[in-house]
XYZ file of C-alpha atoms in Angstrom:
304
model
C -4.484 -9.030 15.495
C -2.308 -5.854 14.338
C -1.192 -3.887 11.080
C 2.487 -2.760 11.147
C 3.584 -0.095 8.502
C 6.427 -1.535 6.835
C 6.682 1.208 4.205
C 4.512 4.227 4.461
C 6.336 6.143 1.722
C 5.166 6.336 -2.199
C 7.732 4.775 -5.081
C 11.265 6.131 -4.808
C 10.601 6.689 -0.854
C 11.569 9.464 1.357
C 13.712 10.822 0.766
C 14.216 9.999 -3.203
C 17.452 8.726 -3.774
C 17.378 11.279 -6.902
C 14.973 14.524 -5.689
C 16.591 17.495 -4.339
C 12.879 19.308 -3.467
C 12.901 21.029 -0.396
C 11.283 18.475 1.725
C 13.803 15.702 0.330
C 16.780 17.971 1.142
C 15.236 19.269 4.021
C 15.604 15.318 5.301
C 19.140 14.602 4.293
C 19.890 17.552 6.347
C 18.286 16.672 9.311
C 15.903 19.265 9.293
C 13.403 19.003 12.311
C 9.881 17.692 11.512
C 10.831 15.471 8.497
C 10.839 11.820 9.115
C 12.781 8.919 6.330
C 9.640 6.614 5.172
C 10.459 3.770 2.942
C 8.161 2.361 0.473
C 4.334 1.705 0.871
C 3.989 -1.728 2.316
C 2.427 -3.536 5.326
C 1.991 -6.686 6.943
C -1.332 -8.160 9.141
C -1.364 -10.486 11.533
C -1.601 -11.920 14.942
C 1.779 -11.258 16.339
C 3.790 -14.411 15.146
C 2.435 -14.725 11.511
C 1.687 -12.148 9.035
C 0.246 -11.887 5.626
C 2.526 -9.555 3.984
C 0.448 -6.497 1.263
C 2.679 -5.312 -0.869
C 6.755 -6.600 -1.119
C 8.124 -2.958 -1.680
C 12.089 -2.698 -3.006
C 12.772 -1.901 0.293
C 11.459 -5.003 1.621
C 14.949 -6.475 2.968
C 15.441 -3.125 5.336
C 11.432 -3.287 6.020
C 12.319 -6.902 7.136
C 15.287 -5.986 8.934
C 13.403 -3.180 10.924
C 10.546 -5.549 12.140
C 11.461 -8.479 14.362
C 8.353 -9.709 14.348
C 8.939 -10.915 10.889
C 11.926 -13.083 11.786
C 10.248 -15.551 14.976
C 13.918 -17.977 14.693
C 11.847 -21.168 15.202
C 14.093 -22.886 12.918
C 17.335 -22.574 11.127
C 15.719 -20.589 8.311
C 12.479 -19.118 8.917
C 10.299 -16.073 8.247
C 6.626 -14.749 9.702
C 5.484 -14.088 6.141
C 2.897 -16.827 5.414
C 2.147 -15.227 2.017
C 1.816 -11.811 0.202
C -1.021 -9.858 -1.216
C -1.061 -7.820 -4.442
C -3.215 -4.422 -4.859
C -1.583 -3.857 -8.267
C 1.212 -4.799 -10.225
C 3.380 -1.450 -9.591
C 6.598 -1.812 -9.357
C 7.016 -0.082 -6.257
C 4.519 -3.335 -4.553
C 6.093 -5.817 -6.887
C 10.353 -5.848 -6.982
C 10.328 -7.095 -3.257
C 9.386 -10.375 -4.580
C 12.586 -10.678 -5.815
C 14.415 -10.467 -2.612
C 12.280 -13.310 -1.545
C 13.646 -15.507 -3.553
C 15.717 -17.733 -1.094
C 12.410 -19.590 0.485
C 12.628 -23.448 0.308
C 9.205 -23.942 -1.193
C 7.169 -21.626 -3.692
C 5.943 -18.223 -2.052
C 2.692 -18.379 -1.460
C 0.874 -15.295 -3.698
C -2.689 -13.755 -4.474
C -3.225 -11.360 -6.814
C -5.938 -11.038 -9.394
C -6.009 -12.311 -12.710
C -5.107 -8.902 -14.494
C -2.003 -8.757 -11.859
C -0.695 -12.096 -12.621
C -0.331 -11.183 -16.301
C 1.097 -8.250 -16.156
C 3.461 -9.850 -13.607
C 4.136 -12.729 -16.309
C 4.609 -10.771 -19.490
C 4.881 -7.196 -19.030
C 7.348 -7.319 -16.067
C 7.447 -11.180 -15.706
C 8.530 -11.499 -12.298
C 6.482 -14.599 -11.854
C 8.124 -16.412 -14.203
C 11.764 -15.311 -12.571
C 10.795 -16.370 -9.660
C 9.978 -20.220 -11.389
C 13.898 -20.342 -11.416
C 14.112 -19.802 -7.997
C 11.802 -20.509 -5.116
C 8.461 -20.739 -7.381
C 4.837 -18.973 -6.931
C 2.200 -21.210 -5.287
C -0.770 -18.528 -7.000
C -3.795 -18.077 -5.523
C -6.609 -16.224 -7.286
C -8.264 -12.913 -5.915
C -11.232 -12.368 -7.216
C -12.669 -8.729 -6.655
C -16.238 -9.260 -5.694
C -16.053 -9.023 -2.115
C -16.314 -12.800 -1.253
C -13.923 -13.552 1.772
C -11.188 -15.706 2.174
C -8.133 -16.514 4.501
C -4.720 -16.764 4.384
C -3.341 -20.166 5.396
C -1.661 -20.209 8.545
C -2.655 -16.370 9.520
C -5.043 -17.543 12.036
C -8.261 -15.402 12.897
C -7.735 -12.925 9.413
C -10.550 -12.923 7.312
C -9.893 -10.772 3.913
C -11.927 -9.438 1.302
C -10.940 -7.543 -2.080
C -12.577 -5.006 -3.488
C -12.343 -3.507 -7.172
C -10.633 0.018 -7.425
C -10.611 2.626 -9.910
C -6.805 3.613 -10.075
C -3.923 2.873 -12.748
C -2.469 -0.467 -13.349
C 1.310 -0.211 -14.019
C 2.714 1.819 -17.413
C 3.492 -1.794 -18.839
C 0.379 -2.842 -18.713
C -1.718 -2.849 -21.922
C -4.477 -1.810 -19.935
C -2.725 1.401 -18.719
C -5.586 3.785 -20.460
C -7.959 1.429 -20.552
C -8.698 -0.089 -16.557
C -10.312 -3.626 -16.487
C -12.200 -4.930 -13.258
C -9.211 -6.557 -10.968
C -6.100 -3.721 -12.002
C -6.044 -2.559 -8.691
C -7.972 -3.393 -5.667
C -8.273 -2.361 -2.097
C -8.241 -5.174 0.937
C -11.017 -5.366 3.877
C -9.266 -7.102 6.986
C -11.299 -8.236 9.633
C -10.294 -9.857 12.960
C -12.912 -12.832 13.556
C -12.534 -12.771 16.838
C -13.984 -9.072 17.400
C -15.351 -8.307 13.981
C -13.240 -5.133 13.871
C -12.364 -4.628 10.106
C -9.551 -2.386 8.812
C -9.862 -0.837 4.912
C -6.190 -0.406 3.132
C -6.106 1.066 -0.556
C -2.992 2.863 -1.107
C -3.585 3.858 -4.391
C -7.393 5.043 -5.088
C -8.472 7.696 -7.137
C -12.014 7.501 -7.243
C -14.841 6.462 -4.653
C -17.485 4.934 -6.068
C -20.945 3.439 -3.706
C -19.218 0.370 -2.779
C -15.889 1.256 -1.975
C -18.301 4.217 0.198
C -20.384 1.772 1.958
C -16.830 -0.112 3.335
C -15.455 2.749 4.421
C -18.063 3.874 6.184
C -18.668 0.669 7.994
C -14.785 -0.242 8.647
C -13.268 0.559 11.944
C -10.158 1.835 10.460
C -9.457 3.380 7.077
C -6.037 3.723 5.497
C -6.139 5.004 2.098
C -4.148 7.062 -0.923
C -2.243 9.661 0.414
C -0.183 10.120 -2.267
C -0.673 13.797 -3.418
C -1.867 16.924 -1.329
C -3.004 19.061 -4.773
C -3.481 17.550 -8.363
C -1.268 19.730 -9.722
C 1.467 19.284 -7.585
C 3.931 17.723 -10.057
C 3.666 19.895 -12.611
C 4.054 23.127 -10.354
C 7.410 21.718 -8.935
C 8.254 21.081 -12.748
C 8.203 17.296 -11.640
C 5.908 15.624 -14.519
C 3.604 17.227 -16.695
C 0.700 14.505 -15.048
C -1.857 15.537 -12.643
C -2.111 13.064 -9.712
C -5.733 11.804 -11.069
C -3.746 10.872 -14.454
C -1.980 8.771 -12.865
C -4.448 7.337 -10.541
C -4.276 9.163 -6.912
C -7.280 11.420 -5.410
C -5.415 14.832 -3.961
C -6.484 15.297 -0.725
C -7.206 18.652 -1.255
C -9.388 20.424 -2.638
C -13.705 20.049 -3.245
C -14.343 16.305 -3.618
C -10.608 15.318 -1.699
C -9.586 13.095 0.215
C -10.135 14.860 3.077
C -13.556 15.931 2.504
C -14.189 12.326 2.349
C -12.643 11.186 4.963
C -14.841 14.353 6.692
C -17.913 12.044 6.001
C -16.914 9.603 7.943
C -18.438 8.488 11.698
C -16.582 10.572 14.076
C -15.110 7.009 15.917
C -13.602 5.644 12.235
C -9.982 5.992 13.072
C -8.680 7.814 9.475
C -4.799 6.981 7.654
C -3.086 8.309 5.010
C -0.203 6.209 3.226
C 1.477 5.534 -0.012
C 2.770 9.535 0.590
C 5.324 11.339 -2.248
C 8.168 12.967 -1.352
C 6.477 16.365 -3.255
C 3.747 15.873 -0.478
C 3.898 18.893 2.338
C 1.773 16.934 4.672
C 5.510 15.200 5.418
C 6.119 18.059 7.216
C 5.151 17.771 10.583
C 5.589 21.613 11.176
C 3.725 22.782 7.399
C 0.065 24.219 7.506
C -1.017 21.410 5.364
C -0.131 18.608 8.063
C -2.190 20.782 10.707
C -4.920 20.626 8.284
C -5.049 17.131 8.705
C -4.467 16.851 11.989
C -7.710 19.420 12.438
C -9.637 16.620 10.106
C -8.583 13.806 12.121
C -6.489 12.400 10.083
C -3.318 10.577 10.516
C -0.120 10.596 8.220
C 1.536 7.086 8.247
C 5.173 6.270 9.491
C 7.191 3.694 8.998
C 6.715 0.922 11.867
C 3.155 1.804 13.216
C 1.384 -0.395 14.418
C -2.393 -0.261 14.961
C -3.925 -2.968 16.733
C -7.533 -4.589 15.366
């Protein structure tokens, strides 16, 4: 049982296809320590079929990047046995799209508040009933495990996050249980469990208590300061406005992740371009290297 990093990059990857920052330019150019990351995605499994978390617009060159996605056992075939939601963002959401082509309706589970923002605020769902079709399965956030159909020895578990849901959601301002949730993934065979919840900006008890139990933690790594946008005249949002915990700062990320027992191995993803822990030669990378914290990459894998 493995985790592969499809995407390890926030929306609009990196580089941005319209940011000229430093760190973005500093890419294009080639400059040394500065690695291309598409969009936050990633897929679990045991080596021949995956459950897929996320379908980033990238997804296509995600697919094309990891041949463990395409096994050839037929004449048209895939690894993806079906996809998990943790929100209805765009950047987890237009990759559905490119999935179109399947012969019989994509198996999906998302929570109730996902699948109607997905049907009338951005009604990709109901695109997709032209096409291949949604076989919907309901995740309910309360922790209560269930499996993925054909992803043999995954047990998963969904947990409620406080985050944002997308901006065309009419609960934008106002969060309801099930907006955004975080995934527990455990291996049955060993009981190792791994924690993903790219976008998180507060931790409350629970979400604590499974971090501090899981073997592996890979969680928001989206912003290094809260301010960070609005210094590089970006937005005039603070990253916990929009729903991301800096991890910066008293009560950060990485003070959290501090907390931690010294054998939890610790992950950052779902990283923005403005973020100077991209830079694998910048003080603020060494700071989490010190922490023992990893930065994610596109196409790491991390075995459970």
């Amino acid at each position: 049982m493995k985790l592969i990093v499809l995407g390890a990059a926030a929306g609009g990857g990196f580089p941005q296809w319209n940011c000229n920052c430093t760190q973005c330019a500093g890419v294009r150019a080639g400059r040394p320590g500065l690695r291309r990351r598409t969009q936050s995605s990633v897929i679990v499994g045991d080596g021949a079929d995956w459950v897929l978390v996320n379908a980033s617009p990238d997804i296509l060159q995600q697919i094309q990047a990891t041949p463990a996605l395409q096994p050839a056992r037929q004449l048209r075939d895939t690894g993806i046995r079906g996809v998990l939601l943790v929100d209805g963002q765009i950047d987890h959401t237009t990759g559905l799209f490119m999935l179109r082509e399947r012969g019989s309706p994509l198996p999906l589970w998302c929570t109730d508040p996902v699948h109607d923002d997905l049907s009338q605020g951005n009604p990709i769902l109901r695109v997709l009933g032209h096409f291949c079709g949604v076989d919907r399965h309901t995740v309910t956030p309360d922790g209560a495990p269930f499996e993925v159909p054909g992803v043999a020895g995954l047990r998963v578990r969904a947990l409620p996050l406080w985050s944002k849901p997308a901006p065309f959601s009419p609960h934008r301002e106002h969060n309801v249980v099930g907006d955004n949730v975080g995934y527990l993934f455990e291996n049955t065979a060993n009981g190792r469990t791994l924690f993903y919840a790219p976008g998180l900006a507060e931790i409350d008890p629970t979400v604590w208590e499974v971090m501090n139990t899981a073997n592996v933690v890979m969680v928001d790594g989206t912003f290094w300061t809260d301010d960070e946008m609005i210094r590089l005249g970006i937005s005039s949002k603070r990253g916990s406005e929009i729903g991301h915990l800096p991890q910066s700062g008293a009560g950060g990320m990485l003070e959290w992740l501090s907390k931690l027992p010294a054998s939890t191995r610790k992950l950052l993803i779902h990283i923005n371009n403005t973020n100077p822990i991209l830079d694998e030669h910048s003080p603020e990378r060494a700071a989490c290297t010190a922490a023992g914290v990893e930065v994610s990459h596109d196409g790491l894998e991390i075995d459970l």
